XYZ file of C-alpha atoms in Angstrom:
542
model
C 0.000 0.000 0.000
C 2.772 2.447 0.910
C 4.525 1.726 -2.384
C 1.380 2.654 -4.306
C 0.929 5.810 -2.252
C 4.572 6.751 -2.780
C 3.987 6.621 -6.524
C 0.731 8.571 -6.403
C 1.751 11.307 -3.999
C 4.593 12.485 -6.220
C 1.983 13.772 -8.657
C 0.263 15.875 -5.988
C 2.017 19.244 -6.025
C -0.546 21.718 -4.704
C -0.071 22.374 -0.972
C -3.815 22.312 -0.276
C -4.172 18.957 -2.031
C -1.229 17.650 -0.046
C -2.828 18.766 3.200
C -6.078 17.022 2.275
C -4.197 13.862 1.328
C -2.389 13.771 4.669
C -5.732 13.778 6.522
C -7.017 10.608 4.878
C -5.233 8.165 7.203
C -2.153 7.693 9.341
C -0.443 6.017 6.413
C -1.141 8.966 4.124
C 0.100 11.295 6.845
C 3.387 9.411 7.081
C 3.816 9.202 3.314
C 3.212 12.944 2.975
C 5.714 13.665 5.741
C 8.398 11.603 4.012
C 7.793 12.869 0.486
C 6.991 16.557 1.034
C 9.706 18.603 -0.646
C 8.479 22.165 -0.102
C 7.116 23.799 3.053
C 5.882 27.346 3.654
C 5.914 28.349 7.322
C 4.431 31.490 8.860
C 6.544 32.420 11.845
C 3.512 33.611 13.780
C 2.564 30.028 14.607
C 5.194 27.635 13.239
C 8.261 26.302 15.042
C 11.444 24.913 13.463
C 11.411 21.822 15.693
C 7.892 20.889 14.640
C 8.744 21.459 10.990
C 11.819 19.261 11.198
C 9.916 16.473 12.956
C 7.071 16.547 10.459
C 9.015 17.093 7.218
C 12.614 15.906 7.666
C 13.448 15.591 3.946
C 12.379 18.943 2.513
C 14.430 20.585 -0.214
C 12.670 23.964 -0.222
C 11.665 26.171 2.722
C 9.796 29.484 2.663
C 9.561 31.525 5.877
C 7.186 34.469 6.042
C 6.404 37.084 8.659
C 3.889 39.854 9.044
C 3.597 42.029 5.913
C 3.756 45.097 8.166
C 7.066 44.647 10.004
C 9.717 45.656 7.466
C 12.245 48.119 8.929
C 11.223 47.574 12.533
C 13.117 46.209 15.499
C 10.196 44.953 17.563
C 7.261 42.830 16.545
C 3.709 44.092 17.164
C 1.018 41.855 18.555
C 3.424 39.014 19.396
C 4.441 38.427 15.791
C 7.625 36.405 15.931
C 9.870 37.595 13.127
C 13.158 36.322 14.596
C 14.562 34.036 11.948
C 17.602 32.852 13.947
C 16.003 29.687 15.469
C 15.073 28.605 11.974
C 18.552 29.320 10.659
C 20.018 27.205 13.454
C 17.721 24.346 12.474
C 18.570 24.774 8.801
C 22.272 24.554 9.619
C 21.884 21.499 11.861
C 19.114 19.397 10.325
C 17.869 20.278 6.860
C 20.793 18.789 4.981
C 18.926 18.406 1.684
C 17.840 22.025 1.513
C 18.461 23.715 -1.834
C 15.942 26.562 -1.709
C 15.536 29.147 1.092
C 13.117 32.072 0.976
C 12.666 34.785 3.609
C 9.757 37.228 3.299
C 8.920 40.167 5.586
C 11.426 39.124 8.246
C 14.358 40.559 10.162
C 17.499 38.746 8.985
C 20.957 39.427 10.438
C 24.398 39.100 8.879
C 25.171 36.235 11.271
C 22.139 34.347 9.917
C 23.324 34.730 6.346
C 26.850 33.714 7.276
C 25.640 30.556 9.034
C 23.465 29.554 6.087
C 26.298 30.239 3.644
C 28.900 28.261 5.609
C 26.688 25.233 6.290
C 24.468 25.038 3.202
C 26.364 27.116 0.660
C 27.546 24.148 -1.395
C 24.001 22.916 -2.040
C 22.039 26.159 -2.010
C 20.631 27.017 -5.433
C 17.947 29.563 -4.571
C 18.165 32.291 -1.932
C 15.405 34.888 -1.801
C 15.428 37.586 0.902
C 12.509 39.751 -0.145
C 11.050 42.670 1.836
C 13.384 41.954 4.760
C 15.619 44.140 6.922
C 18.386 43.895 9.518
C 21.320 42.797 7.358
C 24.112 44.507 5.436
C 26.425 43.878 2.502
C 28.725 42.010 4.920
C 26.141 39.234 5.015
C 25.918 39.306 1.230
C 29.693 38.994 1.038
C 29.433 35.670 2.884
C 26.794 34.554 0.418
C 29.130 35.459 -2.441
C 32.069 33.549 -0.917
C 30.420 30.290 0.082
C 27.367 29.870 -2.177
C 29.025 28.863 -5.437
C 26.116 27.016 -7.065
C 23.496 29.746 -6.884
C 20.864 29.884 -9.595
C 18.646 32.604 -8.084
C 19.480 35.458 -5.707
C 16.704 37.906 -4.888
C 16.819 40.874 -2.507
C 13.780 42.750 -3.821
C 12.325 45.512 -1.623
C 14.695 44.691 1.230
C 16.249 47.371 3.445
C 20.006 46.713 3.347
C 22.824 48.585 5.044
C 25.188 49.122 2.131
C 28.879 49.408 3.086
C 30.483 48.662 -0.271
C 29.918 46.710 -3.465
C 32.530 43.980 -2.987
C 29.863 41.334 -2.432
C 28.835 41.384 -6.106
C 32.455 40.940 -7.239
C 32.755 37.900 -4.970
C 29.462 36.542 -6.267
C 30.675 36.913 -9.844
C 33.934 35.116 -9.107
C 32.313 32.118 -7.442
C 29.278 31.463 -9.652
C 28.820 30.407 -13.266
C 25.159 29.327 -13.434
C 23.178 32.287 -12.110
C 19.789 32.502 -13.813
C 18.204 35.392 -11.917
C 19.700 38.313 -9.964
C 17.067 40.567 -8.421
C 18.209 43.730 -6.609
C 15.090 45.738 -7.458
C 14.144 48.466 -4.966
C 16.821 47.253 -2.552
C 18.777 50.533 -2.683
C 22.083 48.923 -3.687
C 24.079 51.534 -5.606
C 27.734 50.994 -4.665
C 28.614 47.957 -6.738
C 30.698 48.379 -9.873
C 28.916 47.872 -13.187
C 31.983 45.934 -14.318
C 31.116 43.297 -11.727
C 27.598 43.124 -13.122
C 29.122 42.635 -16.554
C 31.360 39.897 -15.093
C 28.260 38.092 -13.793
C 26.766 38.279 -17.278
C 29.998 37.092 -18.900
C 30.462 34.056 -16.651
C 26.745 33.170 -16.700
C 26.020 34.122 -20.298
C 24.372 30.783 -21.095
C 22.077 30.790 -18.054
C 21.333 34.415 -17.107
C 17.745 35.279 -18.065
C 16.654 37.821 -15.435
C 18.386 40.843 -13.857
C 16.826 43.690 -11.890
C 18.841 46.560 -10.437
C 18.219 50.067 -9.152
C 17.612 53.126 -11.317
C 20.971 54.536 -10.152
C 22.867 53.166 -13.152
C 22.746 54.826 -16.561
C 21.989 52.498 -19.464
C 25.029 53.767 -21.323
C 27.189 52.269 -18.536
C 25.457 48.895 -18.968
C 26.401 48.381 -22.606
C 29.040 45.771 -21.757
C 26.622 43.957 -19.448
C 23.937 43.789 -22.129
C 26.555 42.614 -24.626
C 27.322 39.530 -22.530
C 23.721 38.869 -21.396
C 22.706 37.395 -24.726
C 19.866 35.273 -23.290
C 18.402 37.945 -21.034
C 14.594 37.898 -21.057
C 13.757 40.003 -17.996
C 15.331 43.345 -17.032
C 14.331 45.995 -14.511
C 15.873 49.293 -13.427
C 18.420 51.578 -15.051
C 17.887 55.108 -16.338
C 18.425 57.265 -19.382
C 20.138 60.612 -19.078
C 21.575 62.533 -16.152
C 20.935 61.786 -12.557
C 18.767 64.042 -10.444
C 21.663 65.913 -8.851
C 23.084 66.798 -12.267
C 19.707 67.948 -13.533
C 19.119 70.076 -10.451
C 22.506 71.711 -10.875
C 21.709 72.398 -14.513
C 18.382 73.935 -13.563
C 20.220 76.186 -11.150
C 22.735 77.147 -13.862
C 25.729 75.578 -12.108
C 28.213 73.098 -13.526
C 31.124 71.249 -11.945
C 33.395 74.242 -12.630
C 31.097 76.697 -10.877
C 30.197 78.290 -14.203
C 26.623 79.458 -14.334
C 26.700 79.761 -18.134
C 26.759 76.006 -18.731
C 24.138 74.805 -21.236
C 23.180 71.134 -21.625
C 23.390 69.890 -25.221
C 20.279 67.784 -25.861
C 21.626 66.505 -29.185
C 24.733 65.170 -27.478
C 22.542 63.489 -24.869
C 20.551 61.731 -27.609
C 23.606 60.770 -29.627
C 25.268 58.877 -26.801
C 22.418 56.315 -26.893
C 22.466 56.017 -30.686
C 24.052 52.560 -30.704
C 22.517 51.296 -27.479
C 20.464 48.122 -27.803
C 18.682 45.811 -25.415
C 19.288 42.038 -25.766
C 17.208 40.494 -28.581
C 15.229 38.078 -26.375
C 14.031 40.639 -23.832
C 10.297 40.279 -23.149
C 9.865 41.319 -19.494
C 10.750 44.949 -18.839
C 10.544 47.213 -15.766
C 11.298 50.895 -16.380
C 11.606 53.778 -13.934
C 10.988 56.465 -16.523
C 10.252 56.670 -20.223
C 13.232 58.805 -21.193
C 14.083 56.934 -24.420
C 10.990 55.203 -25.691
C 12.549 54.956 -29.152
C 15.076 52.406 -27.851
C 12.309 50.159 -26.540
C 9.966 50.390 -29.531
C 11.979 48.119 -31.898
C 11.290 45.084 -29.712
C 8.032 46.258 -28.088
C 6.098 43.600 -30.010
C 8.029 40.962 -28.026
C 7.154 42.362 -24.590
C 4.727 40.241 -22.598
C 5.256 41.844 -19.182
C 5.714 45.587 -18.585
C 6.248 47.239 -15.218
C 6.016 51.042 -15.304
C 4.577 51.530 -11.833
C 7.600 53.609 -10.780
C 7.508 55.943 -13.762
C 7.139 59.418 -12.299
C 6.010 61.370 -15.350
C 3.221 63.833 -14.721
C 0.001 64.517 -16.583
C -1.725 62.033 -18.810
C 1.422 59.919 -19.316
C 1.122 59.827 -23.091
C 4.582 58.251 -23.240
C 3.408 55.283 -21.189
C 0.394 54.565 -23.331
C 2.138 55.257 -26.631
C 4.559 52.481 -25.674
C 1.687 50.204 -24.666
C 0.103 50.742 -28.088
C 3.107 48.974 -29.582
C 2.902 45.937 -27.260
C 0.227 43.697 -28.853
C 1.468 40.619 -26.965
C 1.377 42.253 -23.538
C 0.011 39.894 -20.878
C 0.968 41.553 -17.575
C 1.002 45.299 -16.876
C 1.906 47.201 -13.702
C 1.043 50.889 -13.865
C 0.462 53.209 -10.909
C 0.876 56.489 -12.743
C -2.273 58.429 -13.590
C -4.779 55.899 -14.918
C -8.007 57.052 -16.552
C -10.738 55.915 -18.929
C -8.731 56.890 -22.014
C -5.817 54.745 -20.893
C -8.055 51.717 -20.298
C -9.659 52.205 -23.702
C -6.221 52.094 -25.304
C -5.401 48.919 -23.399
C -8.593 47.281 -24.595
C -7.779 48.268 -28.187
C -4.132 47.244 -28.407
C -3.613 44.560 -25.721
C -6.129 41.808 -26.418
C -4.011 39.177 -24.613
C -3.818 41.024 -21.293
C -4.134 38.602 -18.363
C -3.079 40.726 -15.375
C -3.546 44.443 -14.798
C -2.369 46.332 -11.719
C -3.599 49.931 -12.108
C -3.681 51.367 -8.603
C -3.230 55.101 -9.038
C -5.053 57.242 -6.490
C -4.922 60.220 -8.843
C -6.715 58.769 -11.835
C -10.338 59.009 -12.863
C -11.656 55.575 -13.802
C -15.401 55.244 -14.377
C -17.834 52.887 -16.099
C -16.563 53.990 -19.493
C -13.043 52.667 -18.901
C -14.228 49.487 -17.197
C -16.663 48.751 -20.014
C -13.872 49.060 -22.574
C -11.576 46.862 -20.498
C -14.188 44.134 -20.001
C -15.022 44.186 -23.720
C -11.506 44.290 -25.130
C -9.609 42.161 -22.598
C -11.776 39.086 -21.891
C -8.709 37.005 -20.929
C -8.106 38.999 -17.735
C -7.375 36.751 -14.767
C -6.221 39.446 -12.341
C -7.528 43.017 -12.022
C -6.386 45.493 -9.342
C -7.905 48.912 -9.912
C -8.899 52.102 -8.101
C -12.227 53.600 -9.122
C -13.755 57.038 -8.877
C -17.291 55.770 -9.588
C -19.147 52.643 -10.599
C -22.687 51.516 -11.502
C -24.712 48.336 -11.270
C -24.646 47.706 -15.008
C -20.876 47.706 -15.380
C -20.441 45.336 -12.442
C -22.952 42.965 -14.004
C -21.141 43.343 -17.334
C -17.819 42.422 -15.735
C -19.460 39.287 -14.346
C -20.743 38.491 -17.817
C -17.516 39.127 -19.752
C -14.576 38.268 -17.473
C -15.160 34.565 -16.958
C -11.460 33.896 -16.310
C -11.137 36.408 -13.460
C -9.482 34.828 -10.413
C -8.162 37.884 -8.548
C -10.174 41.109 -8.221
C -9.249 44.129 -6.102
C -11.334 47.319 -6.177
C -10.908 50.524 -4.195
C -13.607 53.199 -4.447
C -11.722 56.442 -3.892
C -14.321 59.201 -3.677
C -15.406 60.024 -0.166
C -18.919 61.165 0.542
C -20.479 59.396 -2.441
C -21.816 56.515 -0.378
C -24.916 56.896 1.689
C -27.330 53.973 1.626
C -27.762 51.271 -0.995
C -24.570 51.847 -2.971
C -24.516 50.099 -6.321
C -22.320 47.247 -5.058
C -25.115 46.220 -2.698
C -27.202 45.327 -5.723
C -24.653 43.716 -7.981
C -22.083 41.877 -5.846
C -24.136 38.710 -6.187
C -24.300 39.073 -9.978
C -20.566 39.678 -10.158
C -19.665 36.609 -8.095
C -22.031 34.322 -9.970
C -20.529 35.428 -13.278
C -16.900 35.324 -12.127
C -17.209 31.912 -10.513
C -13.450 31.267 -10.674
C -12.637 34.076 -8.214
C -10.185 32.972 -5.535
C -9.092 36.398 -4.298
C -11.452 39.319 -3.693
C -10.646 42.697 -2.157
C -13.233 45.477 -1.833
C -12.324 48.672 -0.011
C -14.057 52.027 0.452
C -12.809 55.216 2.060
C -15.610 55.593 4.548
C -17.934 53.289 6.439
C -20.997 51.890 4.737
C -19.568 50.640 1.460
C -21.423 47.325 1.593
C -24.484 46.424 3.626
C -24.982 43.269 5.673
C -27.004 41.873 2.777
C -23.983 42.178 0.490
C -21.804 40.281 2.959
C -24.435 37.553 2.961
C -24.273 37.418 -0.842
C -20.471 37.162 -0.778
C -20.799 34.187 1.530
C -23.457 32.544 -0.611
C -21.721 33.027 -3.970
C -18.014 32.995 -3.020
C -17.668 29.273 -3.563
C -13.974 29.339 -4.502
C -12.778 32.324 -2.464
C -9.560 31.617 -0.568
C -8.597 35.223 0.199
C -11.020 38.000 1.149
C -10.189 41.586 2.132
C -12.904 44.056 3.160
C -12.505 47.728 4.080
C -15.214 50.008 5.509
C -18.006 47.516 4.864
C -20.877 46.091 6.874
C -23.432 47.579 9.224
C -23.465 45.210 12.193
C -22.316 41.830 13.480
C -25.121 40.235 11.494
C -23.262 40.855 8.244
C -20.106 39.079 9.423
C -22.164 36.172 10.747
C -23.987 35.810 7.431
C -20.618 35.808 5.663
C -19.401 33.006 7.940
C -22.123 30.643 6.686
C -20.571 30.632 3.213
C -17.088 30.756 1.599
C -16.282 27.069 2.292
C -12.679 27.388 1.052
C -11.773 30.684 2.752
C -8.272 30.656 4.261
C -7.288 34.332 4.605
C -9.548 37.112 5.846
C -8.480 40.756 6.238
C -10.913 43.178 7.897
C -10.191 46.930 7.858
C -12.253 49.555 9.686
C -15.408 47.460 9.949
C -17.876 47.706 12.903
C -17.698 44.109 14.111
C -17.332 42.968 17.710
C -15.141 40.389 19.404
C -18.065 38.000 19.722
C -18.732 38.158 15.986
C -15.104 37.347 15.220
C -15.221 34.373 17.590
C -18.312 32.978 15.904
C -16.823 33.575 12.464
C -13.750 31.573 13.374
C -15.849 28.666 14.572
C -18.084 28.713 11.498
C -15.211 28.732 8.975
C -12.963 25.733 9.732
C -10.813 26.328 6.651
C -9.603 29.717 7.993
C -5.842 29.958 8.560
C -5.090 33.680 8.730
C -7.246 36.455 10.153
C -6.159 40.097 10.293
C -8.185 42.919 11.841
C -7.219 46.576 11.426
C -8.698 49.859 12.602
C -11.634 48.663 14.687
C -12.716 50.434 17.904
C -10.443 49.880 20.875
C -13.090 47.995 22.852
C -13.236 45.426 20.036
C -9.499 44.784 19.870
C -8.260 41.467 21.090
C -5.778 38.747 20.410
C -7.084 35.308 19.671
C -6.494 32.604 22.265
C -3.786 30.144 21.262
C -6.185 27.217 20.962
C -5.576 26.408 17.312
C -1.973 25.689 16.280
C -2.631 26.415 12.607
C -4.426 29.718 13.114
C -3.358 33.238 13.961
C -5.077 36.601 14.151
C -3.367 39.957 14.413
C -4.868 43.330 15.252
């Protein structure tokens, strides 16, 4: 029997399916424990000893903390974000480990050094995303001892940068790096020659590199020349840095001469021969300074991230680039988004699957949403901020976007909601139409966005919802209780500024056995509480 199960279980990859399999019998539990290769542990309730006892043969470990504790030295609400006990266990017990991921945690240089010295020979993937507490000294240890790295990611981490020697060491010791992600990590002291050395030594494997906007593209020519298989690039800049521009605006040059005049022709000419690698199809830009360099291969781009482009006004440059990306599938844009922009997307990007348009300065109404729902029926993920909405467009979205799995809406205008807002009438229609929805986030800017009846409808029609986030919704405890009678697969619930009591939360927890994570923000002080530690797989924070 165990032999049969051993053969079958290797084809079960989804964590939820694995968990269900392990509950069938003691034998299935043991087989799962022996064959599980990847584990994700939330430090708020997991312990390294328990993980090692349950899954002794894992090859991949992801540790996550609270999403709100980056750049802090103390954990709120008893969140344990100290990664050291886990690092000690990794060094002592998890001898097959090849993949380590830290997310939203405080990681120290000593932790990185211990991992590098004990697991460096086998470690292929190290991701330290949205973390703090370490410096480039820790990265230097990674560079010295981890000589088989395939992926190194430091995205959005807060790092104390002393020098750039760590990248030189990394380049010397590794020849198979596939992805190097330093995006929004503030690392600006490494030498671009070392980045070029990484590309030279890993030319046959390197497909993804993301750096800061500190480095001018003209200084990356050698890097791009070696990175012949590069498909994903983020960062860089065209033109002068901000300090130079400010000095020019003030009429001052490096010689103290206030008669200096910038030559725009010379600035354009220096990029005349610059070219991106031919296979590039994922691009993240910080500004649109030289659109003409991107346009020749724009038809190849499938993922475009321009959420950090700080151009003012309508952002014609952004959308004129998008017009030339017919194969675009994923778009991040947080600059000014409006109906005209969404109409252009619907016209030129028929294959769009994911759209993150979360500007708080745009003006998106039914007109833009109608165009998007009509022209982009393949959308699976939509995050958007709205200035207004009607019943008909919500019903139309439910009718058109049958593939939608992730929907996040924020209604920005304050004072527009009194009683019976449109979403009260159409949330049921939307959920019935978009029956594949697994993630739903609805947030208003003042209380009363959804009535208790709407919460009841979410419960009744949210058959596949696993994640639900609600802000400024509900009228009383009755709405939360009605919600608890539905959503049979709900695992994560985030409540923001909603008028629910402690008793209602207790009942909700009991009525939804699938719940694993419960976060409450901004409720009245008399409602605040921490959940009793009576369920080892459950945690609430306030």
